[in-house]
Amino acid sequence: MLSLRDILDTFVFNWKWFVLSVLVCVLAGKLYLSTKPNIYKRSAVMLVKDDSGNGGRSARSSTDALMQLNGVMIGSSVKNEVYILQSHQLMLDVVHRLHLDVVYGYKHGLRKLSLYDVKPFTARFTPEHTDTTMAFDVTIKGNKAVIGKCSVLGEEYELNKEIEFGREVSLPCGKVVLEKDTFNCESFNGATINVTHMSMESAANLYGSSLAASELDNESSLVGLTYADMNIHRAEDILNAVLDSYKESIIMDKNRIATSTAQFINRRIEIISNELSSVEDELARFAEEEARHHRMGET
């Protein structure tokens, strides 16, 4: 029968193993964390207004009220804007604005970092390869670069091809030009940069999955936007681009509605003018007939 004293003696006798296991666990955890990239979150708040300038929940338009009376359910304008902000079409416009179809990254120690605003070069692809998924490694060596591995649709090629910045080069993944960034290239000398190109649709799906939009409160007309990314500056730019694209789409919709309304009113005015003209002609003919009959009656 083991007593409490025996158990304590066992722990004291093997204290080195306990300390060693704690150290191993701490080092393993630290090693694991050093391989995981940092994820940054940026947030923004947007006020949804109706056409009258009030909050989206403050009032309904007369059209919405009429549709509700006829049995048509109208959703909350705030919820509608949440869906629009997370729409694929809006994110597709953001990808076009920020050229997010090309992704740059490199390893710093054990951690993979994502490059966005600060990078040694910018890769420009020819239009015929804009929908092709491809990736290749570029090692910076002074004023030149060496392209190593190249992958196209799962097939890998070992190139080890030295190229010059600014000149078009043909690769298995297509033609590409590497435009050197004179301010940042030297700091990446000797580093290997991984360049990944994807289609606009794939990029919109990728970045759209990291965007979250929701109502901040059931009683308010505020929408909260959150974006998570490995690069803090890219997260900020994507949020700003989403808001800019949203505002421009709203302005375009309003202009389109105003144009359609003006065209409808002009058509109605033209129809009414034609009808009034025909009525006036009929009245003139009627008056003329009456006058003629009156003269005939007098004779």
mmCIF file of C-alpha atoms in Angstrom:
data_model
loop_
_atom_site.group_PDB
_atom_site.id
_atom_site.type_symbol
_atom_site.label_atom_id
_atom_site.label_comp_id
_atom_site.label_asym_id
_atom_site.label_seq_id
_atom_site.Cartn_x
_atom_site.Cartn_y
_atom_site.Cartn_z
ATOM 1 C CA MET A 1 0.000 0.000 0.000
ATOM 2 C CA LEU A 2 1.558 3.292 -1.163
ATOM 3 C CA SER A 3 1.470 6.093 1.321
ATOM 4 C CA LEU A 4 1.565 9.794 0.639
ATOM 5 C CA ARG A 5 5.172 9.788 1.832
ATOM 6 C CA ASP A 6 6.146 7.208 -0.793
ATOM 7 C CA ILE A 7 4.533 9.258 -3.561
ATOM 8 C CA LEU A 8 6.338 12.424 -2.450
ATOM 9 C CA ASP A 9 9.663 10.557 -2.288
ATOM 10 C CA THR A 10 9.089 9.351 -5.864
ATOM 11 C CA PHE A 11 8.505 12.923 -7.064
ATOM 12 C CA VAL A 12 11.556 14.214 -5.208
ATOM 13 C CA PHE A 13 13.743 11.395 -6.549
ATOM 14 C CA ASN A 14 12.692 12.088 -10.166
ATOM 15 C CA TRP A 15 12.572 15.886 -9.957
ATOM 16 C CA LYS A 16 15.119 16.190 -12.808
ATOM 17 C CA TRP A 17 12.747 14.447 -15.212
ATOM 18 C CA PHE A 18 9.880 16.738 -14.287
ATOM 19 C CA VAL A 19 12.011 19.829 -14.826
ATOM 20 C CA LEU A 20 13.318 18.403 -18.101
ATOM 21 C CA SER A 21 9.791 17.665 -19.375
ATOM 22 C CA VAL A 22 8.669 21.223 -18.538
ATOM 23 C CA LEU A 23 11.656 22.672 -20.397
ATOM 24 C CA VAL A 24 11.025 20.445 -23.417
ATOM 25 C CA CYS A 25 7.349 21.480 -23.529
ATOM 26 C CA VAL A 26 8.234 25.172 -23.241
ATOM 27 C CA LEU A 27 10.868 24.923 -25.985
ATOM 28 C CA ALA A 28 8.524 22.938 -28.244
ATOM 29 C CA GLY A 29 5.795 25.543 -27.753
ATOM 30 C CA LYS A 30 8.203 28.371 -28.478
ATOM 31 C CA LEU A 31 9.463 26.602 -31.603
ATOM 32 C CA TYR A 32 5.900 26.082 -32.814
ATOM 33 C CA LEU A 33 4.985 29.740 -32.221
ATOM 34 C CA SER A 34 8.116 30.903 -34.039
ATOM 35 C CA THR A 35 6.919 29.092 -37.195
ATOM 36 C CA LYS A 36 3.414 30.569 -37.127
ATOM 37 C CA PRO A 37 2.920 33.905 -38.914
ATOM 38 C CA ASN A 38 1.534 36.881 -37.029
ATOM 39 C CA ILE A 39 -2.077 37.711 -37.870
ATOM 40 C CA TYR A 40 -3.151 41.359 -37.611
ATOM 41 C CA LYS A 41 -6.700 42.621 -37.383
ATOM 42 C CA ARG A 42 -7.978 45.993 -38.472
ATOM 43 C CA SER A 43 -11.496 47.296 -37.858
ATOM 44 C CA ALA A 44 -13.722 50.053 -39.189
ATOM 45 C CA VAL A 45 -17.247 51.286 -38.414
ATOM 46 C CA MET A 46 -19.658 52.544 -41.058
ATOM 47 C CA LEU A 47 -22.927 54.423 -40.602
ATOM 48 C CA VAL A 48 -25.717 53.321 -42.931
ATOM 49 C CA LYS A 49 -27.998 56.183 -43.978
ATOM 50 C CA ASP A 50 -31.235 56.149 -45.905
ATOM 51 C CA ASP A 51 -32.140 58.582 -48.688
ATOM 52 C CA SER A 52 -33.414 61.121 -46.191
ATOM 53 C CA GLY A 53 -30.050 61.234 -44.425
ATOM 54 C CA ASN A 54 -31.288 59.380 -41.346
ATOM 55 C CA GLY A 55 -29.969 56.110 -40.002
ATOM 56 C CA GLY A 56 -31.004 52.970 -41.811
ATOM 57 C CA ARG A 57 -33.300 51.899 -38.950
ATOM 58 C CA SER A 58 -34.838 55.281 -38.243
ATOM 59 C CA ALA A 59 -37.413 55.308 -40.973
ATOM 60 C CA ARG A 60 -38.831 53.412 -43.926
ATOM 61 C CA SER A 61 -39.336 54.899 -47.330
ATOM 62 C CA SER A 62 -42.886 55.230 -48.612
ATOM 63 C CA THR A 63 -42.125 52.609 -51.266
ATOM 64 C CA ASP A 64 -41.054 50.067 -48.670
ATOM 65 C CA ALA A 65 -44.155 50.773 -46.601
ATOM 66 C CA LEU A 66 -46.386 50.325 -49.647
ATOM 67 C CA MET A 67 -44.690 47.025 -50.506
ATOM 68 C CA GLN A 68 -45.146 45.799 -46.945
ATOM 69 C CA LEU A 69 -48.857 46.626 -47.086
ATOM 70 C CA ASN A 70 -49.067 44.465 -50.198
ATOM 71 C CA GLY A 71 -47.494 41.506 -48.419
ATOM 72 C CA VAL A 72 -43.898 41.924 -49.664
ATOM 73 C CA MET A 73 -41.358 41.585 -46.859
ATOM 74 C CA ILE A 74 -38.534 44.154 -46.933
ATOM 75 C CA GLY A 75 -35.333 43.323 -45.037
ATOM 76 C CA SER A 76 -33.434 45.720 -42.834
ATOM 77 C CA SER A 77 -31.369 48.213 -44.832
ATOM 78 C CA VAL A 78 -28.456 47.593 -42.443
ATOM 79 C CA LYS A 79 -28.552 43.852 -43.130
ATOM 80 C CA ASN A 80 -28.715 44.570 -46.841
ATOM 81 C CA GLU A 81 -25.551 46.682 -46.626
ATOM 82 C CA VAL A 82 -23.799 43.942 -44.636
ATOM 83 C CA TYR A 83 -24.432 41.508 -47.486
ATOM 84 C CA ILE A 84 -23.255 44.061 -50.057
ATOM 85 C CA LEU A 85 -20.033 44.749 -48.142
ATOM 86 C CA GLN A 86 -19.237 41.022 -48.124
ATOM 87 C CA SER A 87 -20.247 40.461 -51.744
ATOM 88 C CA HIS A 88 -17.906 38.773 -54.211
ATOM 89 C CA GLN A 89 -18.314 41.584 -56.737
ATOM 90 C CA LEU A 90 -17.179 44.222 -54.237
ATOM 91 C CA MET A 91 -14.091 42.206 -53.265
ATOM 92 C CA LEU A 92 -13.350 41.606 -56.960
ATOM 93 C CA ASP A 93 -13.191 45.377 -57.434
ATOM 94 C CA VAL A 94 -10.853 45.654 -54.416
ATOM 95 C CA VAL A 95 -8.533 43.018 -55.926
ATOM 96 C CA HIS A 96 -8.410 45.023 -59.174
ATOM 97 C CA ARG A 97 -7.683 48.263 -57.314
ATOM 98 C CA LEU A 98 -4.838 46.893 -55.171
ATOM 99 C CA HIS A 99 -3.462 44.278 -57.635
ATOM 100 C CA LEU A 100 -3.948 41.536 -55.061
ATOM 101 C CA ASP A 101 -3.786 38.749 -57.641
ATOM 102 C CA VAL A 102 0.010 38.671 -57.089
ATOM 103 C CA VAL A 103 1.269 37.672 -53.627
ATOM 104 C CA TYR A 104 4.847 38.043 -52.371
ATOM 105 C CA GLY A 105 6.382 36.246 -49.403
ATOM 106 C CA TYR A 106 9.688 35.098 -47.936
ATOM 107 C CA LYS A 107 11.040 33.244 -44.923
ATOM 108 C CA HIS A 108 12.561 35.204 -42.065
ATOM 109 C CA GLY A 109 14.055 32.603 -39.765
ATOM 110 C CA LEU A 110 11.406 29.923 -39.285
ATOM 111 C CA ARG A 111 8.497 32.258 -39.978
ATOM 112 C CA LYS A 112 6.998 33.021 -43.375
ATOM 113 C CA LEU A 113 6.300 36.718 -43.886
ATOM 114 C CA SER A 114 3.975 38.328 -46.404
ATOM 115 C CA LEU A 115 5.269 41.301 -48.405
ATOM 116 C CA TYR A 116 2.960 44.021 -49.616
ATOM 117 C CA ASP A 117 4.014 47.677 -49.639
ATOM 118 C CA VAL A 118 7.697 46.995 -48.897
ATOM 119 C CA LYS A 119 9.135 44.510 -51.402
ATOM 120 C CA PRO A 120 12.252 44.299 -53.613
ATOM 121 C CA PHE A 121 10.388 44.199 -56.932
ATOM 122 C CA THR A 122 6.978 44.087 -58.584
ATOM 123 C CA ALA A 123 6.106 41.255 -60.972
ATOM 124 C CA ARG A 124 4.172 42.241 -64.102
ATOM 125 C CA PHE A 125 2.555 39.425 -66.076
ATOM 126 C CA THR A 126 1.433 39.480 -69.703
ATOM 127 C CA PRO A 127 -2.362 39.656 -70.217
ATOM 128 C CA GLU A 128 -2.645 36.141 -71.688
ATOM 129 C CA HIS A 129 -1.577 34.640 -68.357
ATOM 130 C CA THR A 130 -3.802 36.659 -66.041
ATOM 131 C CA ASP A 131 -6.028 33.638 -65.250
ATOM 132 C CA THR A 132 -3.213 31.113 -64.782
ATOM 133 C CA THR A 133 -2.203 29.935 -61.309
ATOM 134 C CA MET A 134 1.586 29.961 -61.057
ATOM 135 C CA ALA A 135 4.394 30.421 -58.534
ATOM 136 C CA PHE A 136 8.161 30.861 -58.691
ATOM 137 C CA ASP A 137 11.101 31.703 -56.406
ATOM 138 C CA VAL A 138 13.360 34.710 -56.987
ATOM 139 C CA THR A 139 16.701 35.097 -55.189
ATOM 140 C CA ILE A 140 18.033 38.662 -55.114
ATOM 141 C CA LYS A 141 21.704 38.986 -56.083
ATOM 142 C CA GLY A 142 22.658 42.654 -56.340
ATOM 143 C CA ASN A 143 21.317 44.159 -59.560
ATOM 144 C CA LYS A 144 20.216 40.779 -60.873
ATOM 145 C CA ALA A 145 17.890 38.008 -59.806
ATOM 146 C CA VAL A 146 17.957 34.227 -60.051
ATOM 147 C CA ILE A 147 14.700 32.397 -60.698
ATOM 148 C CA GLY A 148 14.790 28.962 -59.088
ATOM 149 C CA LYS A 149 11.749 26.731 -58.817
ATOM 150 C CA CYS A 150 8.704 27.440 -60.954
ATOM 151 C CA SER A 151 5.325 25.777 -60.503
ATOM 152 C CA VAL A 152 2.440 25.849 -62.981
ATOM 153 C CA LEU A 153 -0.811 24.046 -62.181
ATOM 154 C CA GLY A 154 0.986 21.565 -59.913
ATOM 155 C CA GLU A 155 3.928 20.869 -62.262
ATOM 156 C CA GLU A 156 7.342 21.992 -60.968
ATOM 157 C CA TYR A 157 10.388 23.112 -62.969
ATOM 158 C CA GLU A 158 13.933 23.733 -61.702
ATOM 159 C CA LEU A 159 15.259 26.717 -63.705
ATOM 160 C CA ASN A 160 18.150 28.439 -61.888
ATOM 161 C CA LYS A 161 17.897 31.193 -64.499
ATOM 162 C CA GLU A 162 19.637 34.541 -63.973
ATOM 163 C CA ILE A 163 17.694 37.540 -65.262
ATOM 164 C CA GLU A 164 17.926 41.323 -65.206
ATOM 165 C CA PHE A 165 15.375 43.608 -63.644
ATOM 166 C CA GLY A 166 13.130 45.445 -66.085
ATOM 167 C CA ARG A 167 13.520 42.941 -68.933
ATOM 168 C CA GLU A 168 10.798 40.558 -70.048
ATOM 169 C CA VAL A 169 11.638 36.906 -69.472
ATOM 170 C CA SER A 170 9.860 33.782 -70.690
ATOM 171 C CA LEU A 171 9.130 31.142 -68.080
ATOM 172 C CA PRO A 172 7.083 27.933 -68.145
ATOM 173 C CA CYS A 173 4.480 29.953 -66.278
ATOM 174 C CA GLY A 174 4.427 32.667 -68.963
ATOM 175 C CA LYS A 175 6.167 35.965 -69.689
ATOM 176 C CA VAL A 176 6.967 38.217 -66.751
ATOM 177 C CA VAL A 177 8.839 41.438 -66.024
ATOM 178 C CA LEU A 178 10.390 42.107 -62.604
ATOM 179 C CA GLU A 179 10.390 45.840 -61.931
ATOM 180 C CA LYS A 180 13.025 46.658 -59.321
ATOM 181 C CA ASP A 181 12.173 48.755 -56.276
ATOM 182 C CA THR A 182 15.309 50.860 -55.890
ATOM 183 C CA PHE A 183 14.459 51.884 -52.319
ATOM 184 C CA ASN A 184 13.887 48.398 -50.865
ATOM 185 C CA CYS A 185 15.779 45.970 -53.100
ATOM 186 C CA GLU A 186 19.144 46.255 -51.319
ATOM 187 C CA SER A 187 17.654 45.282 -47.960
ATOM 188 C CA PHE A 188 16.509 41.986 -49.497
ATOM 189 C CA ASN A 189 19.875 41.113 -51.049
ATOM 190 C CA GLY A 190 20.427 37.361 -50.731
ATOM 191 C CA ALA A 191 16.812 36.693 -49.766
ATOM 192 C CA THR A 192 14.558 34.331 -51.712
ATOM 193 C CA ILE A 193 11.160 35.793 -52.554
ATOM 194 C CA ASN A 194 8.244 33.550 -53.448
ATOM 195 C CA VAL A 195 5.886 35.057 -56.050
ATOM 196 C CA THR A 196 2.415 33.553 -56.446
ATOM 197 C CA HIS A 197 0.018 34.624 -59.180
ATOM 198 C CA MET A 198 -3.659 33.663 -59.185
ATOM 199 C CA SER A 199 -6.766 34.593 -61.111
ATOM 200 C CA MET A 200 -8.842 37.576 -60.035
ATOM 201 C CA GLU A 201 -11.714 35.282 -59.061
ATOM 202 C CA SER A 202 -9.465 33.130 -56.853
ATOM 203 C CA ALA A 203 -7.941 36.219 -55.237
ATOM 204 C CA ALA A 204 -11.397 37.652 -54.519
ATOM 205 C CA ASN A 205 -12.417 34.369 -52.852
ATOM 206 C CA LEU A 206 -9.178 34.250 -50.837
ATOM 207 C CA TYR A 207 -9.304 37.805 -49.484
ATOM 208 C CA GLY A 208 -13.076 37.797 -49.117
ATOM 209 C CA SER A 209 -12.849 34.913 -46.640
ATOM 210 C CA SER A 210 -10.901 37.161 -44.226
ATOM 211 C CA LEU A 211 -13.442 40.006 -44.280
ATOM 212 C CA ALA A 212 -16.195 40.069 -41.669
ATOM 213 C CA ALA A 213 -19.096 42.526 -41.567
ATOM 214 C CA SER A 214 -21.860 42.613 -38.965
ATOM 215 C CA GLU A 215 -24.385 44.867 -37.277
ATOM 216 C CA LEU A 216 -22.953 46.389 -34.125
ATOM 217 C CA ASP A 217 -26.345 46.611 -32.455
ATOM 218 C CA ASN A 218 -29.920 45.691 -33.302
ATOM 219 C CA GLU A 219 -31.082 49.202 -32.451
ATOM 220 C CA SER A 220 -28.390 51.101 -34.361
ATOM 221 C CA SER A 221 -27.526 51.604 -38.017
ATOM 222 C CA LEU A 222 -23.805 50.962 -37.560
ATOM 223 C CA VAL A 223 -21.945 48.245 -39.428
ATOM 224 C CA GLY A 224 -18.637 46.907 -38.121
ATOM 225 C CA LEU A 225 -15.956 45.730 -40.556
ATOM 226 C CA THR A 226 -13.015 43.533 -39.535
ATOM 227 C CA TYR A 227 -10.198 42.229 -41.685
ATOM 228 C CA ALA A 228 -7.463 39.777 -40.624
ATOM 229 C CA ASP A 229 -4.204 39.523 -42.570
ATOM 230 C CA MET A 230 -0.536 38.589 -42.222
ATOM 231 C CA ASN A 231 0.422 42.109 -43.360
ATOM 232 C CA ILE A 232 -0.934 45.002 -41.313
ATOM 233 C CA HIS A 233 -0.692 47.554 -44.139
ATOM 234 C CA ARG A 234 -2.529 45.296 -46.567
ATOM 235 C CA ALA A 235 -5.309 44.834 -44.016
ATOM 236 C CA GLU A 236 -5.693 48.615 -43.708
ATOM 237 C CA ASP A 237 -5.647 49.141 -47.489
ATOM 238 C CA ILE A 238 -8.216 46.405 -48.094
ATOM 239 C CA LEU A 239 -10.607 47.906 -45.534
ATOM 240 C CA ASN A 240 -10.230 51.365 -47.077
ATOM 241 C CA ALA A 241 -10.664 49.969 -50.597
ATOM 242 C CA VAL A 242 -13.820 48.081 -49.537
ATOM 243 C CA LEU A 243 -15.342 51.302 -48.181
ATOM 244 C CA ASP A 244 -14.300 53.316 -51.258
ATOM 245 C CA SER A 245 -15.683 50.708 -53.642
ATOM 246 C CA TYR A 246 -18.907 50.532 -51.624
ATOM 247 C CA LYS A 247 -19.365 54.315 -51.712
ATOM 248 C CA GLU A 248 -18.706 54.454 -55.443
ATOM 249 C CA SER A 249 -21.157 51.621 -56.104
ATOM 250 C CA ILE A 250 -23.818 53.431 -54.049
ATOM 251 C CA ILE A 251 -23.209 56.657 -56.022
ATOM 252 C CA MET A 252 -23.401 54.736 -59.315
ATOM 253 C CA ASP A 253 -26.653 53.090 -58.237
ATOM 254 C CA LYS A 254 -28.160 56.433 -57.258
ATOM 255 C CA ASN A 255 -27.061 58.018 -60.544
ATOM 256 C CA ARG A 256 -28.511 55.073 -62.456
ATOM 257 C CA ILE A 257 -31.804 55.364 -60.569
ATOM 258 C CA ALA A 258 -31.887 59.141 -61.133
ATOM 259 C CA THR A 259 -31.215 58.656 -64.859
ATOM 260 C CA SER A 260 -33.907 55.985 -65.164
ATOM 261 C CA THR A 261 -36.372 58.175 -63.243
ATOM 262 C CA ALA A 262 -35.618 61.187 -65.449
ATOM 263 C CA GLN A 263 -36.040 59.070 -68.594
ATOM 264 C CA PHE A 264 -39.353 57.705 -67.299
ATOM 265 C CA ILE A 265 -40.620 61.199 -66.444
ATOM 266 C CA ASN A 266 -39.558 62.531 -69.849
ATOM 267 C CA ARG A 267 -41.378 59.681 -71.592
ATOM 268 C CA ARG A 268 -44.516 60.313 -69.543
ATOM 269 C CA ILE A 269 -44.341 64.059 -70.267
ATOM 270 C CA GLU A 270 -43.985 63.318 -73.975
ATOM 271 C CA ILE A 271 -46.974 60.943 -73.894
ATOM 272 C CA ILE A 272 -49.078 63.444 -71.929
ATOM 273 C CA SER A 273 -48.047 66.251 -74.307
ATOM 274 C CA ASN A 274 -49.100 64.171 -77.296
ATOM 275 C CA GLU A 275 -52.392 63.307 -75.613
ATOM 276 C CA LEU A 276 -53.029 66.979 -74.753
ATOM 277 C CA SER A 277 -52.252 67.977 -78.326
ATOM 278 C CA SER A 278 -54.724 65.432 -79.676
ATOM 279 C CA VAL A 279 -57.355 66.616 -77.159
ATOM 280 C CA GLU A 280 -56.776 70.232 -78.208
ATOM 281 C CA ASP A 281 -57.130 69.237 -81.863
ATOM 282 C CA GLU A 282 -60.370 67.428 -81.086
ATOM 283 C CA LEU A 283 -61.680 70.442 -79.174
ATOM 284 C CA ALA A 284 -60.755 72.729 -82.060
ATOM 285 C CA ARG A 285 -62.537 70.482 -84.559
ATOM 286 C CA PHE A 286 -65.539 70.250 -82.250
ATOM 287 C CA ALA A 287 -65.708 74.038 -81.887
ATOM 288 C CA GLU A 288 -65.395 74.435 -85.630
ATOM 289 C CA GLU A 289 -68.214 71.932 -86.227
ATOM 290 C CA GLU A 290 -70.411 73.705 -83.692
ATOM 291 C CA ALA A 291 -69.762 77.053 -85.319
ATOM 292 C CA ARG A 292 -70.552 75.644 -88.751
ATOM 293 C CA HIS A 293 -73.815 74.102 -87.523
ATOM 294 C CA HIS A 294 -74.721 77.365 -85.818
ATOM 295 C CA ARG A 295 -74.205 79.346 -89.053
ATOM 296 C CA MET A 296 -76.221 76.810 -91.036
ATOM 297 C CA GLY A 297 -79.073 77.102 -88.471
ATOM 298 C CA GLU A 298 -79.125 80.876 -88.812
ATOM 299 C CA THR A 299 -79.422 80.702 -92.605
#
